[in-house]
PDB file of C-alpha atoms in Angstrom:
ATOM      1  CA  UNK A 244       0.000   0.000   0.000  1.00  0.00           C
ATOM      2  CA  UNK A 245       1.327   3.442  -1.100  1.00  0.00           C
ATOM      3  CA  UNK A 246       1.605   6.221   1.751  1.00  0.00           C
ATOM      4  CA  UNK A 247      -0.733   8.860   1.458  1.00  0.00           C
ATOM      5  CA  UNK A 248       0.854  12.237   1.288  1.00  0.00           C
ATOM      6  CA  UNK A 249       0.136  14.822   3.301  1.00  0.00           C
ATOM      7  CA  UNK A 250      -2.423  17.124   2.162  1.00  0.00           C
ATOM      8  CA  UNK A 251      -0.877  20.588   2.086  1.00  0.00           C
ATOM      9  CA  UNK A 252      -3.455  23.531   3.991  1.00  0.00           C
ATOM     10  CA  UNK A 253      -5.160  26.197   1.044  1.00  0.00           C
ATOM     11  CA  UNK A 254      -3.383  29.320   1.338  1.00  0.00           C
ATOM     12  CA  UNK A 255      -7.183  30.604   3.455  1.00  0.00           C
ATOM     13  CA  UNK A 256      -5.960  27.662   5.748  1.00  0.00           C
ATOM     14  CA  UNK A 257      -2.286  29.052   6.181  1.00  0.00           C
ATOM     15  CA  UNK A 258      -4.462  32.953   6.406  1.00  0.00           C
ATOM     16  CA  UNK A 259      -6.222  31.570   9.348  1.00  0.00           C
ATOM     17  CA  UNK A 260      -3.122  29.630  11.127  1.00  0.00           C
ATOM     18  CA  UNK A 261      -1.173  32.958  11.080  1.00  0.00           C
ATOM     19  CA  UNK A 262      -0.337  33.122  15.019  1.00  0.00           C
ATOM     20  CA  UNK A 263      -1.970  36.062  17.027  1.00  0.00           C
ATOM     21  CA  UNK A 264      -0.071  39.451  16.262  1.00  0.00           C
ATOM     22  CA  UNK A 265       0.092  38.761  12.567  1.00  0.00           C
ATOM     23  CA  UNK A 266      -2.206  40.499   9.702  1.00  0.00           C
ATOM     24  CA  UNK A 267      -2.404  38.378   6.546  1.00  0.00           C
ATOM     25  CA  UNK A 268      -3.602  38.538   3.504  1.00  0.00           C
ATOM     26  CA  UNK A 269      -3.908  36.578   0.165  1.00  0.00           C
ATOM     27  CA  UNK A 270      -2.145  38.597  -2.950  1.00  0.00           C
ATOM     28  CA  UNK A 271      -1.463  37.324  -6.046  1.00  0.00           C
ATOM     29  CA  UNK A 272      -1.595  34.070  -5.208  1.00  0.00           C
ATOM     30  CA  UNK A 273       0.737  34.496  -2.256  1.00  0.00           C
ATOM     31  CA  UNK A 274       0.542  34.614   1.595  1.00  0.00           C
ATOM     32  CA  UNK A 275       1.546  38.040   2.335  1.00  0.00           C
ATOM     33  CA  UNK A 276       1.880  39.170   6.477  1.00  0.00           C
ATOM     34  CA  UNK A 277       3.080  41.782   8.670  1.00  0.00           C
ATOM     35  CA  UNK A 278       2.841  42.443  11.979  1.00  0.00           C
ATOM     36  CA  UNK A 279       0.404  44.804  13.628  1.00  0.00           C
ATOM     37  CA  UNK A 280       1.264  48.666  12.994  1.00  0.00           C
ATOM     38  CA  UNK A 281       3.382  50.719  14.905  1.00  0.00           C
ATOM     39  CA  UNK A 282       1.999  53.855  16.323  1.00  0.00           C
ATOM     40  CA  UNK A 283       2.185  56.337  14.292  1.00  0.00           C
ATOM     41  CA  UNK A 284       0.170  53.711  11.404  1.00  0.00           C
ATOM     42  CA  UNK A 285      -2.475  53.181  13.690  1.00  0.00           C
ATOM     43  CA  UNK A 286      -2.665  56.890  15.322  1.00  0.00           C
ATOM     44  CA  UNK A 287      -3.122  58.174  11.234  1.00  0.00           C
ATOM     45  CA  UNK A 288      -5.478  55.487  10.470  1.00  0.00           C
ATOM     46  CA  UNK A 289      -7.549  55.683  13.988  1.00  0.00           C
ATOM     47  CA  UNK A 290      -8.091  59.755  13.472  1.00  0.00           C
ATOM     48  CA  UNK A 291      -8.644  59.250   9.631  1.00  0.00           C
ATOM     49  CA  UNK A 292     -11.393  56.538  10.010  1.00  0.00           C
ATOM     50  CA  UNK A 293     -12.654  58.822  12.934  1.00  0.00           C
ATOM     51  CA  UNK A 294     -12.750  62.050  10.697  1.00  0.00           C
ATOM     52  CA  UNK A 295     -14.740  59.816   7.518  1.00  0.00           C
ATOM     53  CA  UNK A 296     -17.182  57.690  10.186  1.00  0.00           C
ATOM     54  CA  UNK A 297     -18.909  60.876  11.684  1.00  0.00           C
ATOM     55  CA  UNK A 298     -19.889  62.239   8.839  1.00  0.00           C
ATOM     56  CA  UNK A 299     -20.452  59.603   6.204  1.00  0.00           C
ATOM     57  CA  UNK A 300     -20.929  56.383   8.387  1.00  0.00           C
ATOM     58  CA  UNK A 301     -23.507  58.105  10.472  1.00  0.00           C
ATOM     59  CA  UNK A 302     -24.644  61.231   9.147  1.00  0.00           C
ATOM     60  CA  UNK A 303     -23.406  63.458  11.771  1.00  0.00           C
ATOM     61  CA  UNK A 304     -22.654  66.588  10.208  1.00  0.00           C
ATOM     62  CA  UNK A 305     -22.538  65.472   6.924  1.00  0.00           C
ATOM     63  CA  UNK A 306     -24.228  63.405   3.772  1.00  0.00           C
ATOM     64  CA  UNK A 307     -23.988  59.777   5.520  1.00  0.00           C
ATOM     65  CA  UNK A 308     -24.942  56.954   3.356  1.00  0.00           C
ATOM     66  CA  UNK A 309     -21.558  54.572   3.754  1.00  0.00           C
ATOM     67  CA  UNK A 310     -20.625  51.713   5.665  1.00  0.00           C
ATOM     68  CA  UNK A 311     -16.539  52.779   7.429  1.00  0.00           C
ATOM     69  CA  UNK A 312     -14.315  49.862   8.531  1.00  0.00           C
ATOM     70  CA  UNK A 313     -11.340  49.211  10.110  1.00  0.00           C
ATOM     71  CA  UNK A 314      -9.590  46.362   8.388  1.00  0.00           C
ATOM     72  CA  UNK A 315     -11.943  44.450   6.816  1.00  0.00           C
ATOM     73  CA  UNK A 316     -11.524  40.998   5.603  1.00  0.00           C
ATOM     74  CA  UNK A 317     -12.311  41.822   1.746  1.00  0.00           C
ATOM     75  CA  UNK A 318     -12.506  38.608  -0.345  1.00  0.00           C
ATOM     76  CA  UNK A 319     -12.263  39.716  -4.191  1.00  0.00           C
ATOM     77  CA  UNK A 320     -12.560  35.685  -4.733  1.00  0.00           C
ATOM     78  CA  UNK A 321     -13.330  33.792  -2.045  1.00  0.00           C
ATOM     79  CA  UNK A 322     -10.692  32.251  -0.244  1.00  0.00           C
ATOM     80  CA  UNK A 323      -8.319  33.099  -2.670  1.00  0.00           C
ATOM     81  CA  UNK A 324      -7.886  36.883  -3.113  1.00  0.00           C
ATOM     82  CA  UNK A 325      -8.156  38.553   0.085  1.00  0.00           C
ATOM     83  CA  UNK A 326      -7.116  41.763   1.518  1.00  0.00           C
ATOM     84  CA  UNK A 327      -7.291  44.043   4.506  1.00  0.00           C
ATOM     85  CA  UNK A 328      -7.049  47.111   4.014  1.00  0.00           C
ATOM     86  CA  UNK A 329      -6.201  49.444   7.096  1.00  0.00           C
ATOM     87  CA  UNK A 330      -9.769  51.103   6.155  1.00  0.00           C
ATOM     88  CA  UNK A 331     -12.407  50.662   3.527  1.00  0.00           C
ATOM     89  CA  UNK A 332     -15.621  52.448   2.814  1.00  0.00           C
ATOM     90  CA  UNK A 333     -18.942  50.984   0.884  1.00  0.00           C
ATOM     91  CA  UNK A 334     -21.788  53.349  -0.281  1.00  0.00           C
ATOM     92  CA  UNK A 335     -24.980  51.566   1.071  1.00  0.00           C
ATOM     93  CA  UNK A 336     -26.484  51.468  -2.428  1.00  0.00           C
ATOM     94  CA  UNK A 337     -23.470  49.169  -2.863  1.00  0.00           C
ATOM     95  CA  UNK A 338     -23.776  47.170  -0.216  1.00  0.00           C
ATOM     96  CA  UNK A 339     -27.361  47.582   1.337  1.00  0.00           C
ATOM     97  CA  UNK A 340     -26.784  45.884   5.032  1.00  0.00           C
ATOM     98  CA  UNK A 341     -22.941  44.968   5.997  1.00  0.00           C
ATOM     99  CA  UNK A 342     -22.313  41.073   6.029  1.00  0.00           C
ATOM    100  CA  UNK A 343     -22.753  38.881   9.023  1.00  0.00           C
ATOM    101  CA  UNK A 344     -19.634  37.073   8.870  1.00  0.00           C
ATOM    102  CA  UNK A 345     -15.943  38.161   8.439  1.00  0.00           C
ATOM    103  CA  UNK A 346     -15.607  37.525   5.084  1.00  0.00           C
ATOM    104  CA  UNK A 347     -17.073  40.502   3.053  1.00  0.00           C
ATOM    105  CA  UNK A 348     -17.670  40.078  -0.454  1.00  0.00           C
ATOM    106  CA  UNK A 349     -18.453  43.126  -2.063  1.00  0.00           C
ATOM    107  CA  UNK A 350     -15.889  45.588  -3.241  1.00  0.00           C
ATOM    108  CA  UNK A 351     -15.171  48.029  -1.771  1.00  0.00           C
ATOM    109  CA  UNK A 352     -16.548  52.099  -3.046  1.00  0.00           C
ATOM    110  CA  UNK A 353     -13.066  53.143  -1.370  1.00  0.00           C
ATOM    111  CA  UNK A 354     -10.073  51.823   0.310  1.00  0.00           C
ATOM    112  CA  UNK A 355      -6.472  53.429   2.451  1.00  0.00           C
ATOM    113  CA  UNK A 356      -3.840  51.768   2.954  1.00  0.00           C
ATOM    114  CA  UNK A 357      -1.425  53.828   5.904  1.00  0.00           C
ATOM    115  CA  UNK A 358       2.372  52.695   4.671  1.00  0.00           C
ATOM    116  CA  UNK A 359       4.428  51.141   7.277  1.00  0.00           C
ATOM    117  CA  UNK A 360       7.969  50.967   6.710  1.00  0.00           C
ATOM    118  CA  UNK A 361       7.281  46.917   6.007  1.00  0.00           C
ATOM    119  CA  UNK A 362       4.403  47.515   3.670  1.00  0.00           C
ATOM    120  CA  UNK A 363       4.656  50.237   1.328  1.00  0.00           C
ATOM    121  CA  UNK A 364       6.316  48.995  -1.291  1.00  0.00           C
ATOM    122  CA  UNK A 365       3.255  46.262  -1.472  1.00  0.00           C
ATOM    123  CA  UNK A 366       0.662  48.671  -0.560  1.00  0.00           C
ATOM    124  CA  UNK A 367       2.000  50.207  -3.431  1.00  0.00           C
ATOM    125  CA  UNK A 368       2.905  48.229  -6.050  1.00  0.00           C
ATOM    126  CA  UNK A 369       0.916  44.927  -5.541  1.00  0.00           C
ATOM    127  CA  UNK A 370      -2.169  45.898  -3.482  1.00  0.00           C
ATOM    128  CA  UNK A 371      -2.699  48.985  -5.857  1.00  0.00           C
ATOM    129  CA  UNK A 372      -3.076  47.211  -8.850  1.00  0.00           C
ATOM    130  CA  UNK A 373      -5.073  44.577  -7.475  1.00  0.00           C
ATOM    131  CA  UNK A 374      -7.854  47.275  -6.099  1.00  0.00           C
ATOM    132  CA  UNK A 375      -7.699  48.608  -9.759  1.00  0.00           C
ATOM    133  CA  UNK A 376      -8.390  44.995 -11.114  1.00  0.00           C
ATOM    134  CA  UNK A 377     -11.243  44.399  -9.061  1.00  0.00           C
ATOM    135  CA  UNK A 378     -12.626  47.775  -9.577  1.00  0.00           C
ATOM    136  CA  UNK A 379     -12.200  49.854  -6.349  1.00  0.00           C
ATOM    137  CA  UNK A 380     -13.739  53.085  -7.536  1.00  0.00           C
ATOM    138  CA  UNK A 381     -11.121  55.555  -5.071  1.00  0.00           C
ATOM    139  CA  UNK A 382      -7.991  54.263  -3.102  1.00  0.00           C
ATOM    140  CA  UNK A 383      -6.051  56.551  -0.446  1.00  0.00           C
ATOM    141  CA  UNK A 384      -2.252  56.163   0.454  1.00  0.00           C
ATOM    142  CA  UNK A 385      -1.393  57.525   3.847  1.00  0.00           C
ATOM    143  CA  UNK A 386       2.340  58.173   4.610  1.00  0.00           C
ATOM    144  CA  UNK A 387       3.013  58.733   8.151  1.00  0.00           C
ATOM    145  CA  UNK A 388       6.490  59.351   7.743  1.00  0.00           C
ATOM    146  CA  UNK A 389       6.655  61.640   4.965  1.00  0.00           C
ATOM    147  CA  UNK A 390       3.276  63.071   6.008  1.00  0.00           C
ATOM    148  CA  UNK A 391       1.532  62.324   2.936  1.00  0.00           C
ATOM    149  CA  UNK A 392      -2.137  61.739   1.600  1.00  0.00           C
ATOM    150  CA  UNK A 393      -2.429  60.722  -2.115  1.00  0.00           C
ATOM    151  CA  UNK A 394      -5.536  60.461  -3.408  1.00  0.00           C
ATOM    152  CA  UNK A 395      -6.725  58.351  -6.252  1.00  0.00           C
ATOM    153  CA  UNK A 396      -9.327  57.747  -8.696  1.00  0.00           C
ATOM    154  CA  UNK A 397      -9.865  54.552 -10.637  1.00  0.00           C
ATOM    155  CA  UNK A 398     -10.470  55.513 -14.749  1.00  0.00           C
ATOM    156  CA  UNK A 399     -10.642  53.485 -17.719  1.00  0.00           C
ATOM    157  CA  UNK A 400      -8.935  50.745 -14.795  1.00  0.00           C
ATOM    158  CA  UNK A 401      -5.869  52.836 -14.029  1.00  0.00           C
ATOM    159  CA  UNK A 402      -5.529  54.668 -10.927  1.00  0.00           C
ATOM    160  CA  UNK A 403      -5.804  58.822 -11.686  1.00  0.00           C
ATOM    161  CA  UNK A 404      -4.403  61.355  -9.303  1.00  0.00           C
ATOM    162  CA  UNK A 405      -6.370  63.526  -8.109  1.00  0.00           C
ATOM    163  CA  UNK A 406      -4.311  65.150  -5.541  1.00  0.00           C
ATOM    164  CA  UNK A 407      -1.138  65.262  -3.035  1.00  0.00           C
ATOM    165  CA  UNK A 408      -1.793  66.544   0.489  1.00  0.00           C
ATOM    166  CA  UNK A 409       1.020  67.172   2.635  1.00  0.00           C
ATOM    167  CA  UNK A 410       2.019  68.397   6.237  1.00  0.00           C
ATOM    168  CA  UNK A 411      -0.623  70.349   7.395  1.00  0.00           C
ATOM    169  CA  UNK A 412      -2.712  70.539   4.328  1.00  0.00           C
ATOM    170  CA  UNK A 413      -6.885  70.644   5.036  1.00  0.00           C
ATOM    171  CA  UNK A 414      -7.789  67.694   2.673  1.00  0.00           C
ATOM    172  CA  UNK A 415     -11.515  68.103   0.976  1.00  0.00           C
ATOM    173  CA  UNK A 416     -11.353  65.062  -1.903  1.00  0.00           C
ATOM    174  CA  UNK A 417     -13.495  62.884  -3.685  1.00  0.00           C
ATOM    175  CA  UNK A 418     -15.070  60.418  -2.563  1.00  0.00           C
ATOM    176  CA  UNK A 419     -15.059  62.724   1.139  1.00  0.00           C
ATOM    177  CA  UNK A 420     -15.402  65.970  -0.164  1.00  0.00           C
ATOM    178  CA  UNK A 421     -18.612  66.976   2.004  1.00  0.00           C
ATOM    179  CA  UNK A 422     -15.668  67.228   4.732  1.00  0.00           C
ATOM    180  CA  UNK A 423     -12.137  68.747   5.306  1.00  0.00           C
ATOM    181  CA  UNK A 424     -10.007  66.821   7.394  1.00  0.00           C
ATOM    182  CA  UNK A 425      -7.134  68.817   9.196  1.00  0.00           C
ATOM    183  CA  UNK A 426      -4.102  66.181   7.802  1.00  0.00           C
ATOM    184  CA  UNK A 427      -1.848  67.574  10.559  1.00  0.00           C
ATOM    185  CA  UNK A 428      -4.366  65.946  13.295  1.00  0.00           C
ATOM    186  CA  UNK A 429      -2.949  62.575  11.849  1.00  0.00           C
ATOM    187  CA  UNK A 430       0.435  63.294  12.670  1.00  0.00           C
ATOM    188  CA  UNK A 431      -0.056  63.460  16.048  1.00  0.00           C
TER     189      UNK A 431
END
């Protein structure tokens, strides 16, 4: 009788045995991880999500209508193409009540991704694309370091600029532009 071989775990499998204190995400057909952001990451990304929620999530002080998350599981196919963006934003005529489960299926309206030093090169290059594939409609890129927000518009599938914010610039931009958020308040 011939040995069975082992049956090797689906790269979800190898997602979901990541130990605690690891992010991880499916790219490209790869197992991509990091560990969970520094400070200054999670400072930008707390303030920014607090500054979009207000207004859009709940309709305090501005048009509402959107579902804001902090790193949601997005599955652009199931089990095989997953992300987590540090925040993500869903009009509710694209997504009429928010999923039960972990594993949201719908693309996102918008997406940010807030670079660490371990991830902007595949926020960037791989994660970037990928949102463009799929059809994210606007994508974000935070730069704590530098002090950065680049915003983006997806057209004809390639990611448009539509502006550089920097320092202490008051940021009003598509798909947010109902609000201006103070970018120095990121910074700490």
């Amino acid at each position: 009788m011939k040995p069975q071989a082992a049956r090797r775990p689906s790269l979800y499998e190898q997602l979901m045995a990541l130990p605690e204190g690891l992010t991880g995400e499916i790219i490209n057909g790869q197992v991509r991880t990091q560990p969970r952001p520094a400070w200054p990451h999670g400072l930008a990304g707390s303030r920014l999500g607090a500054d979009i929620e207000g207004p859009y999530g709940r309709g305090r002080g501005g048009p509402g209508g959107w579902w804001i998350i902090d790193e949601p599981e997005v599955h652009f196919v199931l089990d095989e193409e997953v992300t987590v963006p540090d925040i993500a934003g869903w009009r509710k005529e694209t997504m009429p009540e928010p999923p039960q489960g972990h594993k949201i299926l719908v693309v996102p309206d918008w997406i940010c991704e807030i670079f660490s030093p371990s991830t902007k090169s595949t926020d960037r290059e791989e994660k970037m694309p990928l949102y463009a594939r799929y059809g994210v409609r606007f994508a974000w890129l935070v730069d704590p370091e530098a002090h950065t927000l680049e915003a983006y518009e997806l057209a004809d599938a390639r990611w448009r600029p539509l502006a550089i914010f920097r320092d202490d610039d008051r940021v009003s931009v598509t798909p947010f532009d109902a609000i201006v958020i103070h970018l120095a308040d990121l910074w700490g």
